[in-house]
Short mmCIF file of C-alpha atoms and ligand atoms in Angstrom, two decimals:
data_model
loop_
_atom_site.label_atom_id
_atom_site.label_comp_id
_atom_site.label_asym_id
_atom_site.label_seq_id
_atom_site.Cartn_x
_atom_site.Cartn_y
_atom_site.Cartn_z
CA UNK A 1 0.00 0.00 0.00
CA UNK A 2 1.24 3.45 -0.85
CA UNK A 3 2.32 5.60 2.02
CA UNK A 4 1.01 9.07 1.33
CA UNK A 5 1.64 10.58 4.73
CA UNK A 6 5.39 10.35 5.06
CA UNK A 7 8.23 11.34 2.85
CA UNK A 8 9.44 7.89 1.85
CA UNK A 9 10.80 7.27 -1.63
CA UNK A 10 9.35 4.73 -4.04
CA UNK A 11 12.54 2.75 -3.73
CA UNK A 12 12.29 2.31 0.04
CA UNK A 13 8.53 1.70 -0.09
CA UNK A 14 9.23 -1.05 -2.61
CA UNK A 15 11.97 -2.61 -0.50
CA UNK A 16 9.67 -2.33 2.50
CA UNK A 17 6.89 -4.26 0.75
CA UNK A 18 9.30 -7.05 -0.11
CA UNK A 19 10.62 -7.09 3.44
CA UNK A 20 7.12 -7.22 4.85
CA UNK A 21 6.17 -10.08 2.60
CA UNK A 22 9.13 -12.06 3.89
CA UNK A 23 8.54 -11.01 7.50
CA UNK A 24 4.89 -12.09 7.38
CA UNK A 25 5.72 -15.78 7.47
CA UNK A 26 7.48 -15.17 10.80
CA UNK A 27 4.60 -13.08 12.09
CA UNK A 28 2.56 -16.25 12.24
CA UNK A 29 4.75 -17.59 15.02
CA UNK A 30 4.55 -14.27 16.85
CA UNK A 31 0.75 -14.27 16.51
CA UNK A 32 0.51 -17.73 18.02
CA UNK A 33 2.58 -16.68 21.03
CA UNK A 34 0.66 -13.43 21.39
CA UNK A 35 -2.69 -15.15 21.26
CA UNK A 36 -1.68 -17.72 23.84
CA UNK A 37 -0.38 -15.07 26.24
CA UNK A 38 -3.33 -12.76 25.59
CA UNK A 39 -5.81 -15.48 26.47
CA UNK A 40 -3.78 -16.48 29.49
CA UNK A 41 -3.98 -12.84 30.60
CA UNK A 42 -7.72 -12.65 29.97
CA UNK A 43 -8.25 -15.82 31.98
CA UNK A 44 -6.10 -14.46 34.80
CA UNK A 45 -8.31 -11.34 34.93
CA UNK A 46 -11.38 -13.53 35.18
CA UNK A 47 -9.88 -15.89 37.74
CA UNK A 48 -8.98 -12.90 39.90
CA UNK A 49 -12.52 -11.55 39.48
CA UNK A 50 -11.44 -8.09 38.37
CA UNK A 51 -14.25 -5.60 38.74
CA UNK A 52 -14.50 -1.85 38.45
CA UNK A 53 -14.04 -1.51 42.19
CA UNK A 54 -10.43 -2.68 41.69
CA UNK A 55 -9.69 0.69 40.07
CA UNK A 56 -10.80 2.72 43.09
CA UNK A 57 -7.88 4.85 44.26
CA UNK A 58 -6.70 4.42 47.82
CA UNK A 59 -4.81 7.02 49.82
CA UNK A 60 -2.63 7.12 52.92
CA UNK A 61 -1.60 3.66 54.11
CA UNK A 62 -3.74 2.00 51.47
CA UNK A 63 -4.99 -0.74 53.82
CA UNK A 64 -7.18 -3.34 52.16
CA UNK A 65 -6.74 -2.00 48.63
CA UNK A 66 -8.40 -4.76 46.65
CA UNK A 67 -7.09 -3.64 43.28
CA UNK A 68 -3.51 -3.86 44.53
CA UNK A 69 -4.00 -7.41 45.75
CA UNK A 70 -5.83 -8.52 42.61
CA UNK A 71 -3.13 -7.12 40.33
CA UNK A 72 -0.49 -9.06 42.28
CA UNK A 73 -2.55 -12.19 41.74
CA UNK A 74 -2.80 -11.58 37.99
CA UNK A 75 0.93 -11.08 37.56
CA UNK A 76 1.64 -14.22 39.58
CA UNK A 77 -0.70 -16.20 37.36
CA UNK A 78 0.65 -15.01 34.00
CA UNK A 79 4.27 -15.34 35.09
CA UNK A 80 3.66 -18.82 36.58
CA UNK A 81 4.79 -17.83 40.06
CA UNK A 82 3.26 -18.24 43.52
CA UNK A 83 3.06 -14.55 44.26
CA UNK A 84 3.90 -11.09 42.91
CA UNK A 85 4.43 -7.55 44.06
CA UNK A 86 3.30 -5.05 41.42
CA UNK A 87 3.63 -1.42 42.44
CA UNK A 88 3.71 2.02 40.87
CA UNK A 89 6.12 2.96 43.67
CA UNK A 90 8.96 1.17 41.93
CA UNK A 91 10.72 4.10 40.27
CA UNK A 92 12.47 2.07 37.55
CA UNK A 93 13.51 -1.42 36.57
CA UNK A 94 16.78 -0.93 38.41
CA UNK A 95 14.93 0.10 41.57
CA UNK A 96 12.73 -2.98 41.33
CA UNK A 97 15.71 -5.31 40.88
CA UNK A 98 17.46 -3.53 43.75
CA UNK A 99 14.53 -4.08 46.11
CA UNK A 100 14.53 -7.75 45.14
CA UNK A 101 18.28 -8.15 45.72
CA UNK A 102 18.27 -6.33 49.06
CA UNK A 103 15.05 -8.10 49.96
CA UNK A 104 16.54 -11.58 49.92
CA UNK A 105 20.32 -11.24 50.33
CA UNK A 106 21.93 -10.97 53.77
CA UNK A 107 25.46 -10.06 54.96
CA UNK A 108 27.92 -12.82 54.14
CA UNK A 109 25.82 -14.17 51.27
CA UNK A 110 27.31 -14.66 47.84
CA UNK A 111 25.57 -13.74 44.62
CA UNK A 112 26.93 -15.28 41.42
CA UNK A 113 26.04 -13.62 38.13
CA UNK A 114 26.18 -16.32 35.47
CA UNK A 115 25.47 -14.11 32.46
CA UNK A 116 28.55 -11.94 32.69
CA UNK A 117 28.52 -8.37 33.88
CA UNK A 118 24.96 -7.23 34.70
CA UNK A 119 23.14 -4.34 33.04
CA UNK A 120 24.96 -1.02 33.47
CA UNK A 121 22.72 0.51 36.10
CA UNK A 122 23.02 -2.54 38.36
CA UNK A 123 26.77 -2.34 38.63
CA UNK A 124 26.59 0.45 41.19
CA UNK A 125 23.92 -1.48 43.09
CA UNK A 126 26.23 -4.47 43.40
CA UNK A 127 29.22 -2.25 44.15
CA UNK A 128 31.27 -3.02 41.07
CA UNK A 129 33.98 -0.63 40.00
CA UNK A 130 34.55 1.98 42.64
CA UNK A 131 32.64 3.69 45.38
CA UNK A 132 28.91 3.36 45.51
CA UNK A 133 27.34 4.25 48.79
CA UNK A 134 24.64 1.85 49.91
CA UNK A 135 25.68 -0.91 47.54
CA UNK A 136 25.26 -4.62 48.29
CA UNK A 137 29.03 -4.75 48.74
CA UNK A 138 28.85 -2.16 51.52
CA UNK A 139 26.33 -4.40 53.26
CA UNK A 140 28.72 -7.34 53.13
CA UNK A 141 27.28 -9.21 50.19
CA UNK A 142 29.87 -10.92 48.02
CA UNK A 143 29.70 -10.92 44.28
CA UNK A 144 31.14 -13.35 41.77
CA UNK A 145 30.76 -13.50 38.04
CA UNK A 146 30.89 -16.14 35.35
CA UNK A 147 31.63 -14.43 32.06
CA UNK A 148 29.92 -15.47 28.88
CA UNK A 149 31.98 -17.42 26.37
CA UNK A 150 33.58 -15.44 23.55
CA UNK A 151 30.58 -16.20 21.30
CA UNK A 152 28.21 -14.85 23.95
CA UNK A 153 26.93 -18.26 25.01
CA UNK A 154 26.54 -19.48 28.59
CA UNK A 155 29.67 -20.97 30.16
CA UNK A 156 28.17 -24.04 31.85
CA UNK A 157 31.58 -25.37 32.88
CA UNK A 158 32.34 -22.01 34.45
CA UNK A 159 29.05 -22.12 36.34
CA UNK A 160 29.89 -25.57 37.69
CA UNK A 161 33.10 -24.16 39.14
CA UNK A 162 31.70 -20.90 40.49
CA UNK A 163 28.53 -22.13 42.17
CA UNK A 164 29.16 -23.71 45.58
CA UNK A 165 26.74 -25.68 47.75
CA UNK A 166 26.29 -22.61 49.97
CA UNK A 167 25.88 -20.05 47.17
CA UNK A 168 22.89 -17.93 48.10
CA UNK A 169 21.95 -16.53 44.73
CA UNK A 170 22.48 -17.40 41.10
CA UNK A 171 21.67 -14.34 39.05
CA UNK A 172 20.58 -14.50 35.41
CA UNK A 173 19.97 -11.63 33.01
CA UNK A 174 17.64 -12.72 30.24
CA UNK A 175 17.91 -9.82 27.83
CA UNK A 176 21.01 -8.82 25.94
CA UNK A 177 20.52 -5.29 27.25
CA UNK A 178 22.86 -3.05 25.29
CA UNK A 179 25.32 -5.72 24.30
CA UNK A 180 25.48 -7.95 21.24
CA UNK A 181 25.34 -11.27 23.04
CA UNK A 182 22.39 -13.53 22.28
CA UNK A 183 19.34 -13.15 24.49
CA UNK A 184 18.56 -16.12 26.70
CA UNK A 185 15.59 -18.28 25.86
CA UNK A 186 13.41 -19.94 28.47
CA UNK A 187 15.15 -23.20 27.57
CA UNK A 188 18.52 -21.65 28.55
CA UNK A 189 17.09 -20.29 31.80
CA UNK A 190 15.68 -23.71 32.60
CA UNK A 191 19.05 -25.36 32.00
CA UNK A 192 20.99 -22.85 34.11
CA UNK A 193 18.47 -23.15 36.95
CA UNK A 194 18.64 -26.94 36.93
CA UNK A 195 22.44 -26.87 37.01
CA UNK A 196 22.50 -24.31 39.83
CA UNK A 197 20.04 -26.34 41.91
CA UNK A 198 22.01 -29.53 41.35
CA UNK A 199 24.97 -27.90 43.10
CA UNK A 200 23.20 -25.58 45.52
CA UNK A 201 19.69 -26.94 46.14
CA UNK A 202 18.79 -24.05 48.45
CA UNK A 203 20.05 -21.22 46.31
CA UNK A 204 17.77 -18.53 44.95
CA UNK A 205 17.77 -18.47 41.18
CA UNK A 206 16.98 -14.87 40.36
CA UNK A 207 16.11 -13.54 36.92
CA UNK A 208 16.31 -10.05 35.50
CA UNK A 209 13.30 -10.53 33.23
CA UNK A 210 13.39 -7.05 31.65
CA UNK A 211 12.24 -7.04 28.00
CA UNK A 212 11.43 -10.76 28.11
CA UNK A 213 7.80 -10.80 29.27
CA UNK A 214 5.34 -12.42 26.83
CA UNK A 215 7.99 -12.92 24.15
CA UNK A 216 7.82 -16.69 24.47
CA UNK A 217 4.86 -18.89 25.18
CA UNK A 218 6.33 -20.21 28.37
CA UNK A 219 6.87 -17.92 31.37
CA UNK A 220 10.03 -18.40 33.44
CA UNK A 221 8.21 -18.70 36.78
CA UNK A 222 8.18 -22.48 36.83
CA UNK A 223 11.99 -22.66 36.71
CA UNK A 224 13.30 -19.82 38.80
CA UNK A 225 12.69 -18.56 42.33
CA UNK A 226 12.47 -14.82 41.88
CA UNK A 227 12.29 -12.33 39.03
CA UNK A 228 11.81 -8.63 38.47
CA UNK A 229 10.97 -6.31 35.62
CA UNK A 230 9.87 -2.82 34.64
CA UNK A 231 6.35 -1.65 33.85
CA UNK A 232 7.57 0.85 31.27
CA UNK A 233 8.70 -2.13 29.23
CA UNK A 234 6.64 -5.13 28.04
CA UNK A 235 4.34 -5.82 31.02
CA UNK A 236 3.05 -2.25 31.25
CA UNK A 237 1.60 -2.57 27.77
CA UNK A 238 2.59 1.01 26.91
CA UNK A 239 -0.08 2.25 29.30
CA UNK A 240 1.43 1.93 32.79
CA UNK A 241 3.04 5.34 33.44
CA UNK A 242 5.66 3.95 35.85
CA UNK A 243 6.31 0.99 38.15
CA UNK A 244 7.77 -2.46 38.36
CA UNK A 245 7.03 -5.98 39.48
CA UNK A 246 8.70 -8.69 41.50
CA UNK A 247 7.37 -12.23 41.20
CA UNK A 248 8.39 -15.59 42.52
CA UNK A 249 8.12 -17.92 45.48
CA UNK A 250 5.74 -16.61 48.11
CA UNK A 251 8.28 -16.37 50.92
CA UNK A 252 10.77 -14.50 48.74
CA UNK A 253 8.18 -12.05 47.45
CA UNK A 254 7.18 -11.44 51.05
CA UNK A 255 10.81 -10.71 51.98
CA UNK A 256 10.99 -8.24 49.09
CA UNK A 257 7.81 -6.55 50.30
CA UNK A 258 9.48 -6.01 53.69
CA UNK A 259 12.24 -4.19 51.91
CA UNK A 260 9.86 -2.13 49.75
CA UNK A 261 7.83 -0.97 52.75
CA UNK A 262 8.82 -2.20 56.21
CA UNK A 263 9.38 -5.51 58.01
CA UNK A 264 5.95 -6.27 59.36
CA UNK A 265 3.83 -4.20 57.00
CA UNK A 266 5.09 -5.65 53.69
CA UNK A 267 2.35 -5.98 51.10
CA UNK A 268 -0.36 -4.75 53.45
CA UNK A 269 0.34 -1.10 52.85
CA UNK A 270 1.04 1.17 49.88
CA UNK A 271 -1.77 3.26 48.51
CA UNK A 272 -2.45 3.07 44.80
CA UNK A 273 -3.50 6.73 44.40
CA UNK A 274 -5.01 6.81 40.94
CA UNK A 275 -2.72 4.26 39.32
CA UNK A 276 -4.57 0.96 39.41
CA UNK A 277 -6.72 1.33 36.34
CA UNK A 278 -3.73 2.07 34.12
CA UNK A 279 -1.70 -0.78 35.54
CA UNK A 280 -4.59 -3.20 34.94
CA UNK A 281 -5.22 -1.86 31.47
CA UNK A 282 -1.52 -1.98 30.63
CA UNK A 283 -1.20 -5.55 31.87
CA UNK A 284 -4.21 -6.57 29.80
CA UNK A 285 -2.69 -5.04 26.66
CA UNK A 286 0.84 -6.22 27.35
CA UNK A 287 0.85 -9.53 25.42
CA UNK A 288 -0.56 -7.85 22.31
CA UNK A 289 1.74 -4.84 22.48
CA UNK A 290 4.74 -7.12 22.97
CA UNK A 291 3.69 -8.94 19.79
CA UNK A 292 3.54 -5.64 17.89
CA UNK A 293 7.03 -4.75 19.11
CA UNK A 294 8.28 -8.17 17.98
CA UNK A 295 6.79 -7.67 14.51
CA UNK A 296 8.46 -4.29 14.23
CA UNK A 297 11.77 -5.90 15.22
CA UNK A 298 11.44 -8.74 12.71
CA UNK A 299 10.49 -6.30 9.95
CA UNK A 300 13.56 -4.19 10.73
CA UNK A 301 15.75 -7.30 10.72
CA UNK A 302 14.55 -8.30 7.25
CA UNK A 303 14.76 -4.83 5.75
CA UNK A 304 18.19 -3.95 7.09
CA UNK A 305 19.60 -7.31 6.16
CA UNK A 306 18.33 -6.68 2.64
CA UNK A 307 20.08 -3.32 2.74
CA UNK A 308 23.31 -5.19 3.48
CA UNK A 309 23.71 -4.75 7.24
CA UNK A 310 24.42 -7.32 9.87
CA UNK A 311 21.47 -7.66 12.22
CA UNK A 312 21.07 -9.56 15.47
CA UNK A 313 18.90 -11.42 16.08
CA UNK A 314 18.23 -12.46 12.49
CA UNK A 315 14.63 -12.39 11.28
CA UNK A 316 14.18 -16.14 11.59
CA UNK A 317 15.76 -16.59 15.02
CA UNK A 318 13.65 -17.51 18.03
CA UNK A 319 13.54 -14.39 20.17
CA UNK A 320 13.85 -14.05 23.92
CA UNK A 321 13.34 -10.28 24.10
CA UNK A 322 12.07 -7.39 21.99
CA UNK A 323 15.46 -5.87 21.18
CA UNK A 324 16.77 -5.64 17.64
CA UNK A 325 20.38 -4.65 17.10
CA UNK A 326 21.58 -3.44 13.70
CA UNK A 327 25.26 -2.94 12.95
CA UNK A 328 25.34 0.23 10.89
CA UNK A 329 29.10 0.55 10.55
CA UNK A 330 29.54 4.28 10.86
CA UNK A 331 28.50 7.34 12.78
CA UNK A 332 26.55 9.08 10.02
CA UNK A 333 24.25 6.12 9.53
CA UNK A 334 23.63 5.77 13.26
CA UNK A 335 22.63 9.39 13.51
CA UNK A 336 20.40 9.24 10.45
CA UNK A 337 18.77 6.02 11.65
CA UNK A 338 17.88 7.54 15.02
CA UNK A 339 16.62 10.70 13.34
CA UNK A 340 14.35 8.59 11.14
CA UNK A 341 12.88 6.76 14.14
CA UNK A 342 12.32 10.07 15.90
CA UNK A 343 10.62 11.54 12.83
CA UNK A 344 8.00 8.78 12.95
CA UNK A 345 7.17 9.23 16.65
CA UNK A 346 3.76 10.44 17.77
CA UNK A 347 5.43 12.71 20.34
CA UNK A 348 8.32 15.10 19.60
CA UNK A 349 8.50 14.09 15.95
CA UNK A 350 9.77 17.58 15.16
CA UNK A 351 12.92 17.36 17.28
CA UNK A 352 16.20 16.13 15.86
CA UNK A 353 18.18 13.80 18.12
CA UNK A 354 21.88 14.62 18.35
CA UNK A 355 24.73 12.69 19.99
CA UNK A 356 25.58 13.86 23.51
CA UNK A 357 27.92 13.05 26.37
CA UNK A 358 25.68 11.03 28.62
CA UNK A 359 26.95 10.67 32.18
CA UNK A 360 28.38 7.22 32.82
CA UNK A 361 29.26 6.49 29.19
CA UNK A 362 32.73 6.78 27.71
CA UNK A 363 31.52 7.66 24.23
CA UNK A 364 28.78 9.92 22.95
CA UNK A 365 25.31 8.42 22.80
CA UNK A 366 22.40 9.18 20.49
CA UNK A 367 18.82 8.28 21.38
CA UNK A 368 15.54 8.46 19.55
CA UNK A 369 12.46 8.47 21.72
CA UNK A 370 9.13 10.04 21.09
CA UNK A 371 7.07 8.44 23.82
CA UNK A 372 3.99 9.17 25.91
CA UNK A 373 5.93 7.95 28.94
CA UNK A 374 9.38 9.34 29.63
CA UNK A 375 11.98 6.62 29.08
CA UNK A 376 9.42 4.05 27.97
CA UNK A 377 11.05 1.41 25.84
CA UNK A 378 7.97 -0.62 24.98
CA UNK A 379 7.19 2.44 22.90
CA UNK A 380 9.46 2.56 19.87
CA UNK A 381 12.92 3.83 20.74
CA UNK A 382 16.47 3.48 19.50
CA UNK A 383 19.77 4.06 21.27
CA UNK A 384 23.31 3.95 20.06
CA UNK A 385 26.70 4.73 21.56
CA UNK A 386 28.96 6.29 18.92
CA UNK A 387 31.65 3.63 18.87
CA UNK A 388 32.59 0.46 17.01
CA UNK A 389 30.76 -1.47 15.64
CA UNK A 390 28.29 1.43 15.39
CA UNK A 391 25.35 -0.70 16.39
CA UNK A 392 21.92 0.68 17.11
CA UNK A 393 19.59 -1.03 19.58
CA UNK A 394 15.98 -0.63 18.62
CA UNK A 395 13.05 -1.80 20.68
CA UNK A 396 9.34 -1.41 21.15
CA UNK A 397 6.53 -0.16 19.00
CA UNK A 398 2.97 0.12 20.29
CA UNK A 399 1.63 -0.99 16.93
CA UNK A 400 3.28 -2.55 13.92
CA UNK A 401 1.88 -0.03 11.45
CA UNK A 402 3.62 2.97 12.96
CA UNK A 403 6.65 0.83 13.86
CA UNK A 404 7.01 -0.20 10.24
CA UNK A 405 6.82 3.40 9.07
CA UNK A 406 9.50 4.38 11.58
CA UNK A 407 11.80 1.66 10.27
CA UNK A 408 11.13 2.79 6.69
CA UNK A 409 11.87 6.40 7.60
CA UNK A 410 15.10 5.32 9.26
CA UNK A 411 16.09 3.52 6.04
CA UNK A 412 15.06 6.55 3.99
CA UNK A 413 17.16 8.99 6.03
CA UNK A 414 20.16 6.69 5.77
CA UNK A 415 19.85 6.26 2.04
CA UNK A 416 22.56 8.67 0.97
CA UNK A 417 24.95 7.10 3.49
CA UNK A 418 24.61 3.44 2.53
C1 PLP B 501 15.82 -1.91 31.30
C2 PLP B 501 16.62 -2.91 31.98
C3 PLP B 501 16.88 -2.83 33.35
C4 PLP B 501 16.35 -1.74 34.21
O1 PLP B 501 16.48 -0.51 33.65
P1 PLP B 501 15.77 0.83 34.14
O2 PLP B 501 16.28 1.78 33.13
O3 PLP B 501 16.24 1.11 35.50
O4 PLP B 501 14.30 0.65 34.08
C5 PLP B 501 17.62 -3.84 33.90
N1 PLP B 501 18.08 -4.86 33.18
C6 PLP B 501 17.85 -4.98 31.86
C7 PLP B 501 18.38 -6.15 31.11
C8 PLP B 501 17.11 -4.01 31.21
O5 PLP B 501 16.86 -4.13 29.91
#
C-alpha cells in the first residue's frame, strides 16, 4: 500500500513491501505466542474476578486496597509464580531489581552472576567498579561472576566451578541489554536453573526478566525462584506510566515486600493513588503490544539485512526479548537512523536527536524516543553509543503499522549514506 503521509521514496517503499512479505511468514509464530499469552492474561483477569471496584484509588496507608492485591494475583498467574508484588512505587527497573536483591540477600551471602557483567545501572547497586554508597558490597554481600563465552553463550563449565553448595543466589539476566550477546531463551534459563540447583539446592535463582515478558509462550516462573521487571517495558503494555514488578516464590516475594515498605507491614500497605486502572489496562494489553514490538523488530531485521547490514537477532531466530540490534558501521548512519525513528514518533516528531555526552558512558550516545511515557522502551525507541561497531539497539513499537513506518523512515534517512 502506498504511504502518502510520510516522505518515503518509491525505492524504500518497494523494498519495505518485499521485506514485509518475507517477514509475514514469521509473524505467524509471533501471533501464536501473542494469542496464547493474551488469552492467558484474559483468563487471569477472570480468575482474579477483576471488577471496576479494583480501580478505586486508595490514599494514605492504602490498607485493604483490593485492586492492589488482585493485580499481584494476575501477575503471579501469567508469570507462573506463587506470588507477585506489582507497584507504581517502583521508580524504575533498576529500583525494582534492587529491592529484590536487598530483599533476599543478607550479609555474608554470595551472589553469582552467570550471564557476565549485569546491566549497566546494576553495577553500582552491586558495588562493582569503585565507590557506591549503599551498595550490596557495603552491606557485606559478596559478588562473583561467570563471564559469557567469547561467542556470547553461557559458560556451563564455568558455572559448575563458580557455584558452591552454599551459594545464596544465582543471578541471570535474560535480555542482551545493550550488548550484542544472544538473548537467553526460556530453555537456557531452565538449563541454568537446573544446574545451579544440582549444586546448591537451596540457592535462589533470580532472573532479570526485563524485556522478556510475553515474548515466548512459556513464562520463566516455573523454573526460577524470583524475578523482576519494569512496567515501562513489556508488562506495562505502553499504558502503565511507571512501576515495576517482583514475582516468585511466596516467601521471597514477602521478603521483598518487607524491603519495599517495612518488616511487618510488607504488602499490606502502599496506597495506589489513581494508578490501578492504568496498571490493569496496561497488563491486559501487554501480550498484544509485545507482539507488535516483535513484529516491528522482525520487519527491521529483514529490511536492514536486505540493505546489506548485519542484524542480530536475524529475522528467523527464536527471540527471547524485543530488542533488535543493527550494525550500521559508521557514525553518520547511526545518527540518520535515530533521526528517522524520531521523525515517525507520535510525540516530539519535530525534534532532531543529536549525539551527547551522557553521564556514565565513555563515548557519545544518540537516542531516539518520542514516547507518551518518559523513558518508555515498549514504545518505539532506539539508542546507540557512537563507537565500534556502530550498532543501534531498537526496541518497542505500540503498533506494527507505525513501527514499520518508523523503520522505513530510518532507512530513507540513511539512504545517501549506505
Ligand atoms: C531496562 C533494563 C533494566 C532496568 O532498567 P531501568 O532503566 O532502570 O528501568 C535492567 N536490566 C535490563 C536487562 C534491562 O533491559
